[in-house]
PDB file of C-alpha atoms and ligand atoms in Angstrom:
ATOM      1  CA  UNK A   1     -87.702 -51.207 -80.520  1.00  0.00           C
ATOM      2  CA  UNK A   2     -86.386 -54.066 -82.808  1.00  0.00           C
ATOM      3  CA  UNK A   3     -82.951 -53.666 -81.314  1.00  0.00           C
ATOM      4  CA  UNK A   4     -84.534 -53.970 -77.549  1.00  0.00           C
ATOM      5  CA  UNK A   5     -86.108 -57.300 -78.229  1.00  0.00           C
ATOM      6  CA  UNK A   6     -83.303 -59.435 -79.228  1.00  0.00           C
ATOM      7  CA  UNK A   7     -81.460 -57.944 -76.066  1.00  0.00           C
ATOM      8  CA  UNK A   8     -84.024 -59.088 -74.048  1.00  0.00           C
ATOM      9  CA  UNK A   9     -84.309 -62.534 -75.323  1.00  0.00           C
ATOM     10  CA  UNK A  10     -80.315 -62.968 -75.027  1.00  0.00           C
ATOM     11  CA  UNK A  11     -80.778 -61.750 -71.453  1.00  0.00           C
ATOM     12  CA  UNK A  12     -83.708 -64.084 -70.562  1.00  0.00           C
ATOM     13  CA  UNK A  13     -81.610 -66.914 -72.271  1.00  0.00           C
ATOM     14  CA  UNK A  14     -78.459 -65.937 -70.272  1.00  0.00           C
ATOM     15  CA  UNK A  15     -80.281 -65.987 -66.978  1.00  0.00           C
ATOM     16  CA  UNK A  16     -81.889 -69.534 -67.600  1.00  0.00           C
ATOM     17  CA  UNK A  17     -78.500 -71.047 -68.377  1.00  0.00           C
ATOM     18  CA  UNK A  18     -76.873 -69.190 -65.217  1.00  0.00           C
ATOM     19  CA  UNK A  19     -80.132 -70.501 -63.186  1.00  0.00           C
ATOM     20  CA  UNK A  20     -79.927 -74.036 -64.562  1.00  0.00           C
ATOM     21  CA  UNK A  21     -76.167 -74.541 -63.870  1.00  0.00           C
ATOM     22  CA  UNK A  22     -76.572 -73.954 -60.308  1.00  0.00           C
ATOM     23  CA  UNK A  23     -76.840 -70.156 -59.990  1.00  0.00           C
ATOM     24  CA  UNK A  24     -75.093 -69.015 -56.757  1.00  0.00           C
ATOM     25  CA  UNK A  25     -75.282 -72.145 -55.104  1.00  0.00           C
ATOM     26  CA  UNK A  26     -72.075 -73.545 -56.351  1.00  0.00           C
ATOM     27  CA  UNK A  27     -70.390 -73.721 -52.877  1.00  0.00           C
ATOM     28  CA  UNK A  28     -72.466 -76.501 -51.916  1.00  0.00           C
ATOM     29  CA  UNK A  29     -70.319 -78.517 -54.524  1.00  0.00           C
ATOM     30  CA  UNK A  30     -67.140 -77.539 -53.069  1.00  0.00           C
ATOM     31  CA  UNK A  31     -64.664 -80.139 -51.750  1.00  0.00           C
ATOM     32  CA  UNK A  32     -64.283 -79.410 -48.029  1.00  0.00           C
ATOM     33  CA  UNK A  33     -60.825 -78.249 -46.864  1.00  0.00           C
ATOM     34  CA  UNK A  34     -59.335 -78.780 -43.449  1.00  0.00           C
ATOM     35  CA  UNK A  35     -56.074 -77.126 -42.248  1.00  0.00           C
ATOM     36  CA  UNK A  36     -54.199 -78.843 -39.345  1.00  0.00           C
ATOM     37  CA  UNK A  37     -51.656 -76.740 -37.454  1.00  0.00           C
ATOM     38  CA  UNK A  38     -50.069 -79.537 -35.887  1.00  0.00           C
ATOM     39  CA  UNK A  39     -48.574 -79.171 -32.354  1.00  0.00           C
ATOM     40  CA  UNK A  40     -44.727 -79.785 -33.124  1.00  0.00           C
ATOM     41  CA  UNK A  41     -43.488 -77.882 -30.005  1.00  0.00           C
ATOM     42  CA  UNK A  42     -41.240 -75.137 -30.876  1.00  0.00           C
ATOM     43  CA  UNK A  43     -41.565 -75.200 -34.758  1.00  0.00           C
ATOM     44  CA  UNK A  44     -44.039 -75.157 -37.558  1.00  0.00           C
ATOM     45  CA  UNK A  45     -45.910 -78.060 -39.436  1.00  0.00           C
ATOM     46  CA  UNK A  46     -49.395 -77.380 -41.128  1.00  0.00           C
ATOM     47  CA  UNK A  47     -51.174 -80.172 -43.232  1.00  0.00           C
ATOM     48  CA  UNK A  48     -53.743 -79.032 -45.955  1.00  0.00           C
ATOM     49  CA  UNK A  49     -56.248 -81.353 -47.592  1.00  0.00           C
ATOM     50  CA  UNK A  50     -59.256 -81.043 -49.821  1.00  0.00           C
ATOM     51  CA  UNK A  51     -60.780 -83.618 -52.117  1.00  0.00           C
ATOM     52  CA  UNK A  52     -57.872 -86.156 -51.211  1.00  0.00           C
ATOM     53  CA  UNK A  53     -55.173 -84.132 -52.116  1.00  0.00           C
ATOM     54  CA  UNK A  54     -52.499 -82.991 -49.660  1.00  0.00           C
ATOM     55  CA  UNK A  55     -49.872 -80.287 -48.989  1.00  0.00           C
ATOM     56  CA  UNK A  56     -47.578 -80.224 -45.937  1.00  0.00           C
ATOM     57  CA  UNK A  57     -45.912 -77.116 -45.001  1.00  0.00           C
ATOM     58  CA  UNK A  58     -42.731 -77.903 -42.909  1.00  0.00           C
ATOM     59  CA  UNK A  59     -42.349 -80.952 -40.063  1.00  0.00           C
ATOM     60  CA  UNK A  60     -40.917 -79.643 -37.004  1.00  0.00           C
ATOM     61  CA  UNK A  61     -37.696 -80.746 -35.331  1.00  0.00           C
ATOM     62  CA  UNK A  62     -36.718 -84.373 -36.159  1.00  0.00           C
ATOM     63  CA  UNK A  63     -38.070 -85.588 -32.836  1.00  0.00           C
ATOM     64  CA  UNK A  64     -41.293 -83.741 -33.399  1.00  0.00           C
ATOM     65  CA  UNK A  65     -41.722 -85.136 -36.801  1.00  0.00           C
ATOM     66  CA  UNK A  66     -42.551 -88.585 -35.500  1.00  0.00           C
ATOM     67  CA  UNK A  67     -45.905 -87.126 -33.951  1.00  0.00           C
ATOM     68  CA  UNK A  68     -46.561 -85.321 -37.288  1.00  0.00           C
ATOM     69  CA  UNK A  69     -46.120 -88.895 -39.194  1.00  0.00           C
ATOM     70  CA  UNK A  70     -48.416 -90.720 -36.519  1.00  0.00           C
ATOM     71  CA  UNK A  71     -50.883 -87.783 -36.840  1.00  0.00           C
ATOM     72  CA  UNK A  72     -50.958 -88.109 -40.763  1.00  0.00           C
ATOM     73  CA  UNK A  73     -51.035 -91.808 -40.466  1.00  0.00           C
ATOM     74  CA  UNK A  74     -54.206 -91.599 -38.116  1.00  0.00           C
ATOM     75  CA  UNK A  75     -55.799 -89.704 -40.947  1.00  0.00           C
ATOM     76  CA  UNK A  76     -55.205 -92.283 -43.403  1.00  0.00           C
ATOM     77  CA  UNK A  77     -52.551 -90.179 -45.431  1.00  0.00           C
ATOM     78  CA  UNK A  78     -50.134 -92.400 -47.669  1.00  0.00           C
ATOM     79  CA  UNK A  79     -49.502 -89.769 -50.562  1.00  0.00           C
ATOM     80  CA  UNK A  80     -48.599 -85.906 -50.021  1.00  0.00           C
ATOM     81  CA  UNK A  81     -49.182 -84.220 -53.218  1.00  0.00           C
ATOM     82  CA  UNK A  82     -46.726 -81.336 -52.156  1.00  0.00           C
ATOM     83  CA  UNK A  83     -44.289 -81.147 -49.414  1.00  0.00           C
ATOM     84  CA  UNK A  84     -42.867 -77.659 -48.767  1.00  0.00           C
ATOM     85  CA  UNK A  85     -39.675 -76.699 -46.607  1.00  0.00           C
ATOM     86  CA  UNK A  86     -40.173 -73.370 -46.107  1.00  0.00           C
ATOM     87  CA  UNK A  87     -36.727 -72.546 -45.254  1.00  0.00           C
ATOM     88  CA  UNK A  88     -33.939 -74.557 -43.933  1.00  0.00           C
ATOM     89  CA  UNK A  89     -34.150 -74.405 -40.221  1.00  0.00           C
ATOM     90  CA  UNK A  90     -34.352 -77.445 -37.878  1.00  0.00           C
ATOM     91  CA  UNK A  91     -37.465 -76.154 -36.320  1.00  0.00           C
ATOM     92  CA  UNK A  92     -39.285 -76.596 -39.935  1.00  0.00           C
ATOM     93  CA  UNK A  93     -37.425 -79.155 -41.695  1.00  0.00           C
ATOM     94  CA  UNK A  94     -35.429 -81.224 -39.133  1.00  0.00           C
ATOM     95  CA  UNK A  95     -37.167 -84.342 -39.835  1.00  0.00           C
ATOM     96  CA  UNK A  96     -38.073 -83.784 -43.640  1.00  0.00           C
ATOM     97  CA  UNK A  97     -36.018 -86.864 -44.433  1.00  0.00           C
ATOM     98  CA  UNK A  98     -38.276 -89.048 -42.405  1.00  0.00           C
ATOM     99  CA  UNK A  99     -41.239 -87.419 -44.316  1.00  0.00           C
ATOM    100  CA  UNK A 100     -39.931 -88.129 -47.685  1.00  0.00           C
ATOM    101  CA  UNK A 101     -38.772 -91.477 -46.591  1.00  0.00           C
ATOM    102  CA  UNK A 102     -42.449 -92.444 -45.262  1.00  0.00           C
ATOM    103  CA  UNK A 103     -45.237 -91.216 -47.836  1.00  0.00           C
ATOM    104  CA  UNK A 104     -45.510 -91.217 -51.511  1.00  0.00           C
ATOM    105  CA  UNK A 105     -44.454 -87.633 -52.497  1.00  0.00           C
ATOM    106  CA  UNK A 106     -45.597 -85.643 -55.635  1.00  0.00           C
ATOM    107  CA  UNK A 107     -43.405 -82.832 -55.329  1.00  0.00           C
ATOM    108  CA  UNK A 108     -40.727 -80.908 -52.916  1.00  0.00           C
ATOM    109  CA  UNK A 109     -40.735 -77.222 -52.770  1.00  0.00           C
ATOM    110  CA  UNK A 110     -38.017 -75.160 -51.277  1.00  0.00           C
ATOM    111  CA  UNK A 111     -36.938 -71.727 -51.703  1.00  0.00           C
ATOM    112  CA  UNK A 112     -34.348 -70.785 -54.096  1.00  0.00           C
ATOM    113  CA  UNK A 113     -31.184 -70.172 -51.916  1.00  0.00           C
ATOM    114  CA  UNK A 114     -27.965 -68.599 -52.905  1.00  0.00           C
ATOM    115  CA  UNK A 115     -25.155 -71.237 -53.143  1.00  0.00           C
ATOM    116  CA  UNK A 116     -22.883 -69.881 -50.440  1.00  0.00           C
ATOM    117  CA  UNK A 117     -26.102 -70.096 -48.129  1.00  0.00           C
ATOM    118  CA  UNK A 118     -27.090 -73.705 -49.006  1.00  0.00           C
ATOM    119  CA  UNK A 119     -27.034 -75.460 -45.377  1.00  0.00           C
ATOM    120  CA  UNK A 120     -24.633 -78.166 -44.775  1.00  0.00           C
ATOM    121  CA  UNK A 121     -26.119 -79.342 -41.636  1.00  0.00           C
ATOM    122  CA  UNK A 122     -26.738 -82.867 -40.996  1.00  0.00           C
ATOM    123  CA  UNK A 123     -30.561 -82.876 -41.149  1.00  0.00           C
ATOM    124  CA  UNK A 124     -30.540 -80.946 -44.311  1.00  0.00           C
ATOM    125  CA  UNK A 125     -28.010 -83.376 -45.911  1.00  0.00           C
ATOM    126  CA  UNK A 126     -30.384 -86.269 -44.922  1.00  0.00           C
ATOM    127  CA  UNK A 127     -33.334 -84.377 -46.583  1.00  0.00           C
ATOM    128  CA  UNK A 128     -31.378 -83.926 -49.938  1.00  0.00           C
ATOM    129  CA  UNK A 129     -30.315 -87.667 -49.545  1.00  0.00           C
ATOM    130  CA  UNK A 130     -33.664 -88.951 -48.920  1.00  0.00           C
ATOM    131  CA  UNK A 131     -34.948 -87.148 -51.980  1.00  0.00           C
ATOM    132  CA  UNK A 132     -32.186 -88.296 -54.439  1.00  0.00           C
ATOM    133  CA  UNK A 133     -32.848 -91.832 -53.087  1.00  0.00           C
ATOM    134  CA  UNK A 134     -36.560 -91.301 -54.278  1.00  0.00           C
ATOM    135  CA  UNK A 135     -35.765 -89.668 -57.504  1.00  0.00           C
ATOM    136  CA  UNK A 136     -37.408 -86.583 -56.216  1.00  0.00           C
ATOM    137  CA  UNK A 137     -36.029 -83.267 -57.597  1.00  0.00           C
ATOM    138  CA  UNK A 138     -36.307 -79.986 -55.552  1.00  0.00           C
ATOM    139  CA  UNK A 139     -38.726 -77.309 -57.134  1.00  0.00           C
ATOM    140  CA  UNK A 140     -37.760 -73.707 -56.141  1.00  0.00           C
ATOM    141  CA  UNK A 141     -40.380 -71.807 -55.072  1.00  0.00           C
ATOM    142  CA  UNK A 142     -41.507 -69.561 -57.836  1.00  0.00           C
ATOM    143  CA  UNK A 143     -43.134 -66.335 -57.113  1.00  0.00           C
ATOM    144  CA  UNK A 144     -46.740 -65.915 -58.410  1.00  0.00           C
ATOM    145  CA  UNK A 145     -47.213 -69.730 -59.154  1.00  0.00           C
ATOM    146  CA  UNK A 146     -50.585 -71.232 -58.500  1.00  0.00           C
ATOM    147  CA  UNK A 147     -51.179 -74.619 -57.017  1.00  0.00           C
ATOM    148  CA  UNK A 148     -54.319 -76.614 -56.519  1.00  0.00           C
ATOM    149  CA  UNK A 149     -55.085 -78.697 -53.594  1.00  0.00           C
ATOM    150  CA  UNK A 150     -58.402 -80.080 -54.137  1.00  0.00           C
ATOM    151  CA  UNK A 151     -60.651 -77.145 -54.194  1.00  0.00           C
ATOM    152  CA  UNK A 152     -58.067 -74.895 -52.638  1.00  0.00           C
ATOM    153  CA  UNK A 153     -56.191 -72.366 -54.583  1.00  0.00           C
ATOM    154  CA  UNK A 154     -52.736 -71.359 -53.410  1.00  0.00           C
ATOM    155  CA  UNK A 155     -50.459 -68.757 -54.726  1.00  0.00           C
ATOM    156  CA  UNK A 156     -46.824 -68.321 -53.927  1.00  0.00           C
ATOM    157  CA  UNK A 157     -46.139 -64.872 -52.315  1.00  0.00           C
ATOM    158  CA  UNK A 158     -42.770 -65.104 -51.125  1.00  0.00           C
ATOM    159  CA  UNK A 159     -39.855 -65.222 -51.092  1.00  0.00           C
ATOM    160  CA  UNK A 160     -39.655 -62.085 -53.409  1.00  0.00           C
ATOM    161  CA  UNK A 161     -35.902 -61.618 -53.516  1.00  0.00           C
ATOM    162  CA  UNK A 162     -33.285 -64.044 -54.050  1.00  0.00           C
ATOM    163  CA  UNK A 163     -30.572 -63.255 -51.612  1.00  0.00           C
ATOM    164  CA  UNK A 164     -31.110 -62.620 -47.835  1.00  0.00           C
ATOM    165  CA  UNK A 165     -28.538 -62.516 -44.787  1.00  0.00           C
ATOM    166  CA  UNK A 166     -31.287 -63.928 -42.639  1.00  0.00           C
ATOM    167  CA  UNK A 167     -32.605 -67.358 -43.415  1.00  0.00           C
ATOM    168  CA  UNK A 168     -36.098 -66.746 -42.074  1.00  0.00           C
ATOM    169  CA  UNK A 169     -36.443 -64.333 -44.784  1.00  0.00           C
ATOM    170  CA  UNK A 170     -36.167 -67.109 -47.483  1.00  0.00           C
ATOM    171  CA  UNK A 171     -39.375 -68.554 -46.109  1.00  0.00           C
ATOM    172  CA  UNK A 172     -41.837 -69.591 -48.939  1.00  0.00           C
ATOM    173  CA  UNK A 173     -45.124 -67.651 -48.256  1.00  0.00           C
ATOM    174  CA  UNK A 174     -48.595 -68.816 -49.773  1.00  0.00           C
ATOM    175  CA  UNK A 175     -51.909 -67.113 -49.856  1.00  0.00           C
ATOM    176  CA  UNK A 176     -54.791 -69.783 -50.064  1.00  0.00           C
ATOM    177  CA  UNK A 177     -58.450 -69.149 -51.076  1.00  0.00           C
ATOM    178  CA  UNK A 178     -61.221 -71.926 -50.275  1.00  0.00           C
ATOM    179  CA  UNK A 179     -64.783 -70.609 -51.767  1.00  0.00           C
ATOM    180  CA  UNK A 180     -64.963 -67.345 -49.605  1.00  0.00           C
ATOM    181  CA  UNK A 181     -62.089 -68.230 -47.092  1.00  0.00           C
ATOM    182  CA  UNK A 182     -58.507 -67.266 -47.037  1.00  0.00           C
ATOM    183  CA  UNK A 183     -55.473 -68.257 -45.281  1.00  0.00           C
ATOM    184  CA  UNK A 184     -51.923 -67.019 -45.375  1.00  0.00           C
ATOM    185  CA  UNK A 185     -48.534 -68.841 -44.102  1.00  0.00           C
ATOM    186  CA  UNK A 186     -45.353 -66.826 -44.070  1.00  0.00           C
ATOM    187  CA  UNK A 187     -43.130 -69.464 -42.477  1.00  0.00           C
ATOM    188  CA  UNK A 188     -40.430 -67.385 -40.526  1.00  0.00           C
ATOM    189  CA  UNK A 189     -40.765 -64.388 -42.673  1.00  0.00           C
ATOM    190  CA  UNK A 190     -39.568 -61.067 -40.700  1.00  0.00           C
ATOM    191  CA  UNK A 191     -40.458 -57.500 -41.289  1.00  0.00           C
ATOM    192  CA  UNK A 192     -38.014 -56.970 -44.141  1.00  0.00           C
ATOM    193  CA  UNK A 193     -39.746 -59.824 -46.045  1.00  0.00           C
ATOM    194  CA  UNK A 194     -43.221 -58.884 -44.988  1.00  0.00           C
ATOM    195  CA  UNK A 195     -42.441 -55.139 -46.383  1.00  0.00           C
ATOM    196  CA  UNK A 196     -41.457 -57.043 -49.863  1.00  0.00           C
ATOM    197  CA  UNK A 197     -44.839 -58.853 -49.945  1.00  0.00           C
ATOM    198  CA  UNK A 198     -46.394 -55.502 -49.260  1.00  0.00           C
ATOM    199  CA  UNK A 199     -44.512 -53.900 -52.063  1.00  0.00           C
ATOM    200  CA  UNK A 200     -45.337 -56.534 -54.320  1.00  0.00           C
ATOM    201  CA  UNK A 201     -48.876 -55.934 -54.249  1.00  0.00           C
ATOM    202  CA  UNK A 202     -49.588 -59.919 -53.256  1.00  0.00           C
ATOM    203  CA  UNK A 203     -51.449 -59.142 -49.952  1.00  0.00           C
ATOM    204  CA  UNK A 204     -55.329 -58.722 -49.273  1.00  0.00           C
ATOM    205  CA  UNK A 205     -57.461 -59.032 -46.498  1.00  0.00           C
ATOM    206  CA  UNK A 206     -57.145 -62.378 -45.007  1.00  0.00           C
ATOM    207  CA  UNK A 207     -59.475 -64.630 -42.697  1.00  0.00           C
ATOM    208  CA  UNK A 208     -56.912 -66.711 -41.054  1.00  0.00           C
ATOM    209  CA  UNK A 209     -53.268 -65.916 -40.282  1.00  0.00           C
ATOM    210  CA  UNK A 210     -50.316 -68.181 -39.220  1.00  0.00           C
ATOM    211  CA  UNK A 211     -48.479 -65.879 -37.184  1.00  0.00           C
ATOM    212  CA  UNK A 212     -45.155 -65.375 -38.858  1.00  0.00           C
ATOM    213  CA  UNK A 213     -42.154 -66.704 -36.993  1.00  0.00           C
ATOM    214  CA  UNK A 214     -43.911 -68.369 -34.041  1.00  0.00           C
ATOM    215  CA  UNK A 215     -45.578 -64.669 -32.964  1.00  0.00           C
ATOM    216  CA  UNK A 216     -41.942 -63.033 -32.676  1.00  0.00           C
ATOM    217  CA  UNK A 217     -41.811 -59.304 -32.640  1.00  0.00           C
ATOM    218  CA  UNK A 218     -39.516 -59.762 -35.675  1.00  0.00           C
ATOM    219  CA  UNK A 219     -42.645 -60.529 -37.762  1.00  0.00           C
ATOM    220  CA  UNK A 220     -46.051 -59.529 -37.808  1.00  0.00           C
ATOM    221  CA  UNK A 221     -45.411 -55.779 -38.428  1.00  0.00           C
ATOM    222  CA  UNK A 222     -48.203 -53.128 -38.103  1.00  0.00           C
ATOM    223  CA  UNK A 223     -48.216 -52.443 -41.667  1.00  0.00           C
ATOM    224  CA  UNK A 224     -48.398 -55.985 -42.546  1.00  0.00           C
ATOM    225  CA  UNK A 225     -51.312 -56.584 -40.068  1.00  0.00           C
ATOM    226  CA  UNK A 226     -53.278 -53.427 -41.430  1.00  0.00           C
ATOM    227  CA  UNK A 227     -53.439 -55.002 -44.749  1.00  0.00           C
ATOM    228  CA  UNK A 228     -54.201 -58.615 -44.219  1.00  0.00           C
ATOM    229  CA  UNK A 229     -56.585 -57.736 -41.063  1.00  0.00           C
ATOM    230  CA  UNK A 230     -56.697 -61.284 -39.867  1.00  0.00           C
ATOM    231  CA  UNK A 231     -60.180 -62.565 -38.413  1.00  0.00           C
ATOM    232  CA  UNK A 232     -58.219 -65.567 -36.743  1.00  0.00           C
ATOM    233  CA  UNK A 233     -54.534 -66.003 -35.851  1.00  0.00           C
ATOM    234  CA  UNK A 234     -52.714 -69.291 -35.159  1.00  0.00           C
ATOM    235  CA  UNK A 235     -49.214 -69.285 -33.175  1.00  0.00           C
ATOM    236  CA  UNK A 236     -47.316 -72.281 -33.544  1.00  0.00           C
ATOM    237  CA  UNK A 237     -44.908 -72.281 -30.561  1.00  0.00           C
ATOM    238  CA  UNK A 238     -43.540 -74.849 -27.786  1.00  0.00           C
ATOM    239  CA  UNK A 239     -44.600 -74.525 -24.084  1.00  0.00           C
ATOM    240  CA  UNK A 240     -42.118 -72.379 -22.147  1.00  0.00           C
ATOM    241  CA  UNK A 241     -39.630 -71.920 -25.106  1.00  0.00           C
ATOM    242  CA  UNK A 242     -36.523 -70.017 -24.601  1.00  0.00           C
ATOM    243  CA  UNK A 243     -37.320 -67.556 -27.272  1.00  0.00           C
ATOM    244  CA  UNK A 244     -40.175 -65.976 -25.163  1.00  0.00           C
ATOM    245  CA  UNK A 245     -42.631 -66.670 -28.351  1.00  0.00           C
ATOM    246  CA  UNK A 246     -45.117 -65.297 -28.738  1.00  0.00           C
ATOM    247  CA  UNK A 247     -43.770 -61.762 -28.000  1.00  0.00           C
ATOM    248  CA  UNK A 248     -46.399 -59.826 -25.990  1.00  0.00           C
ATOM    249  CA  UNK A 249     -46.319 -56.894 -28.463  1.00  0.00           C
ATOM    250  CA  UNK A 250     -47.236 -59.499 -31.199  1.00  0.00           C
ATOM    251  CA  UNK A 251     -50.340 -60.633 -29.068  1.00  0.00           C
ATOM    252  CA  UNK A 252     -51.194 -57.074 -28.584  1.00  0.00           C
ATOM    253  CA  UNK A 253     -51.195 -56.207 -32.335  1.00  0.00           C
ATOM    254  CA  UNK A 254     -53.128 -59.309 -33.269  1.00  0.00           C
ATOM    255  CA  UNK A 255     -55.395 -58.215 -30.529  1.00  0.00           C
ATOM    256  CA  UNK A 256     -56.663 -55.044 -32.301  1.00  0.00           C
ATOM    257  CA  UNK A 257     -57.680 -57.284 -35.254  1.00  0.00           C
ATOM    258  CA  UNK A 258     -59.092 -60.511 -33.376  1.00  0.00           C
ATOM    259  CA  UNK A 259     -59.824 -62.240 -30.122  1.00  0.00           C
ATOM    260  CA  UNK A 260     -59.481 -65.616 -31.844  1.00  0.00           C
ATOM    261  CA  UNK A 261     -56.062 -66.410 -31.312  1.00  0.00           C
ATOM    262  CA  UNK A 262     -55.038 -69.849 -31.166  1.00  0.00           C
ATOM    263  CA  UNK A 263     -51.701 -71.065 -29.715  1.00  0.00           C
ATOM    264  CA  UNK A 264     -50.423 -74.465 -30.110  1.00  0.00           C
ATOM    265  CA  UNK A 265     -48.557 -74.359 -26.663  1.00  0.00           C
ATOM    266  CA  UNK A 266     -51.881 -73.861 -24.999  1.00  0.00           C
ATOM    267  CA  UNK A 267     -54.449 -75.622 -26.894  1.00  0.00           C
ATOM    268  CA  UNK A 268     -52.152 -78.252 -28.894  1.00  0.00           C
ATOM    269  CA  UNK A 269     -52.984 -79.117 -32.460  1.00  0.00           C
ATOM    270  CA  UNK A 270     -55.369 -76.588 -34.238  1.00  0.00           C
ATOM    271  CA  UNK A 271     -57.685 -77.564 -37.183  1.00  0.00           C
ATOM    272  CA  UNK A 272     -59.753 -75.367 -39.436  1.00  0.00           C
ATOM    273  CA  UNK A 273     -62.482 -76.843 -41.610  1.00  0.00           C
ATOM    274  CA  UNK A 274     -63.943 -74.699 -44.374  1.00  0.00           C
ATOM    275  CA  UNK A 275     -66.995 -75.721 -46.651  1.00  0.00           C
ATOM    276  CA  UNK A 276     -66.254 -72.836 -48.979  1.00  0.00           C
ATOM    277  CA  UNK A 277     -68.552 -70.392 -46.941  1.00  0.00           C
ATOM    278  CA  UNK A 278     -68.365 -71.103 -42.934  1.00  0.00           C
ATOM    279  CA  UNK A 279     -65.146 -71.907 -40.969  1.00  0.00           C
ATOM    280  CA  UNK A 280     -64.861 -74.307 -37.935  1.00  0.00           C
ATOM    281  CA  UNK A 281     -62.063 -74.331 -35.622  1.00  0.00           C
ATOM    282  CA  UNK A 282     -61.255 -77.541 -33.456  1.00  0.00           C
ATOM    283  CA  UNK A 283     -58.652 -77.209 -30.502  1.00  0.00           C
ATOM    284  CA  UNK A 284     -56.916 -80.590 -29.246  1.00  0.00           C
ATOM    285  CA  UNK A 285     -57.404 -79.365 -25.855  1.00  0.00           C
ATOM    286  CA  UNK A 286     -59.762 -76.802 -24.069  1.00  0.00           C
ATOM    287  CA  UNK A 287     -58.159 -73.250 -23.470  1.00  0.00           C
TER     288      UNK A 287
HETATM  289 ZN1   ZN B   1     -39.084 -71.150 -37.003  1.00  0.00          ZN
END
C-alpha cells in the first residue's frame, strides 16, 4: 500500500502537466504547410512552405522557370531556404541559374555525382556559375539527413548509392511529415532506385505521392506502391508530351490505391494544404 500511494500521486501530477501543456490539442498550434506542384509543362517544380520558410525542389526547363518565378513572386517569396536540384536534367534544373540569381538562397542541395558524370551542358554550367557568383557552395544530399521547413520535417531517402549509369537514379528523394500528413518526392528515380529505397527500409505508408518520372512506367513499381500505399497522387507532365507520360500502366497501378490522381497537364498547378490533420487540394483548372 505504501508503494501504491506515491505511484498514484506521480500519475496524477503527470496527467496534470500533460493536460496543462495542451494535452492532445497541439495540432492547433502547428504552422500550416502548403505544397505547390507548379505546372511547368513537361518537367518538375515543387514549392514547399511552412512558417515563412520555403524549399524549392526543381524548376522545370529554362523557359518554364519564368512562370515558376512569377508564381513565387506572386506569393511574396523573396528568400528560399533550400533549393534542391534532384538530378541534372534540363526538365528539372533547366532554369536553376535564374532561381539562384532571383532569390535570396539559403542552401543548394544536389546529389553526389560521380566525377565522370558531372554534366557539361550549358544550363548546368550557368547554374554552377550563378552559385559561385553568389558565394553559394553546393551541398551533396546526405542519406538520412533531416531538414525542417517551418513545421514540416523532411528526411532525405535517396539516392542510396553513389554511382548510376542512368542520371534519373541520382534523383534526391524526400519523405516529409507535417503533423498526421506525409508526402514523398522521388524526382525521376526509376525502379532500380525505388528498390534501393525499399531495401534501405526508409519507406512507409504515405498520404501524397508525386509520381516518379512524370508517371512513366520506369517508376512507380508495384513493390514500391505496395509499401507507400498513396491516398493521393500528383503527376507532373506536359500536355501531349512526346514521351507518352503518364503511362497507362502507371495510372492503372495508382488507381488500385486511389482515385485522387491530379495531373498538371490537365488541371495545371495543384496545391495541397495541411493543418497537421486535414489535407485540402486546390486545382488551377477544373477537371
Ligand atoms: Zn524529368
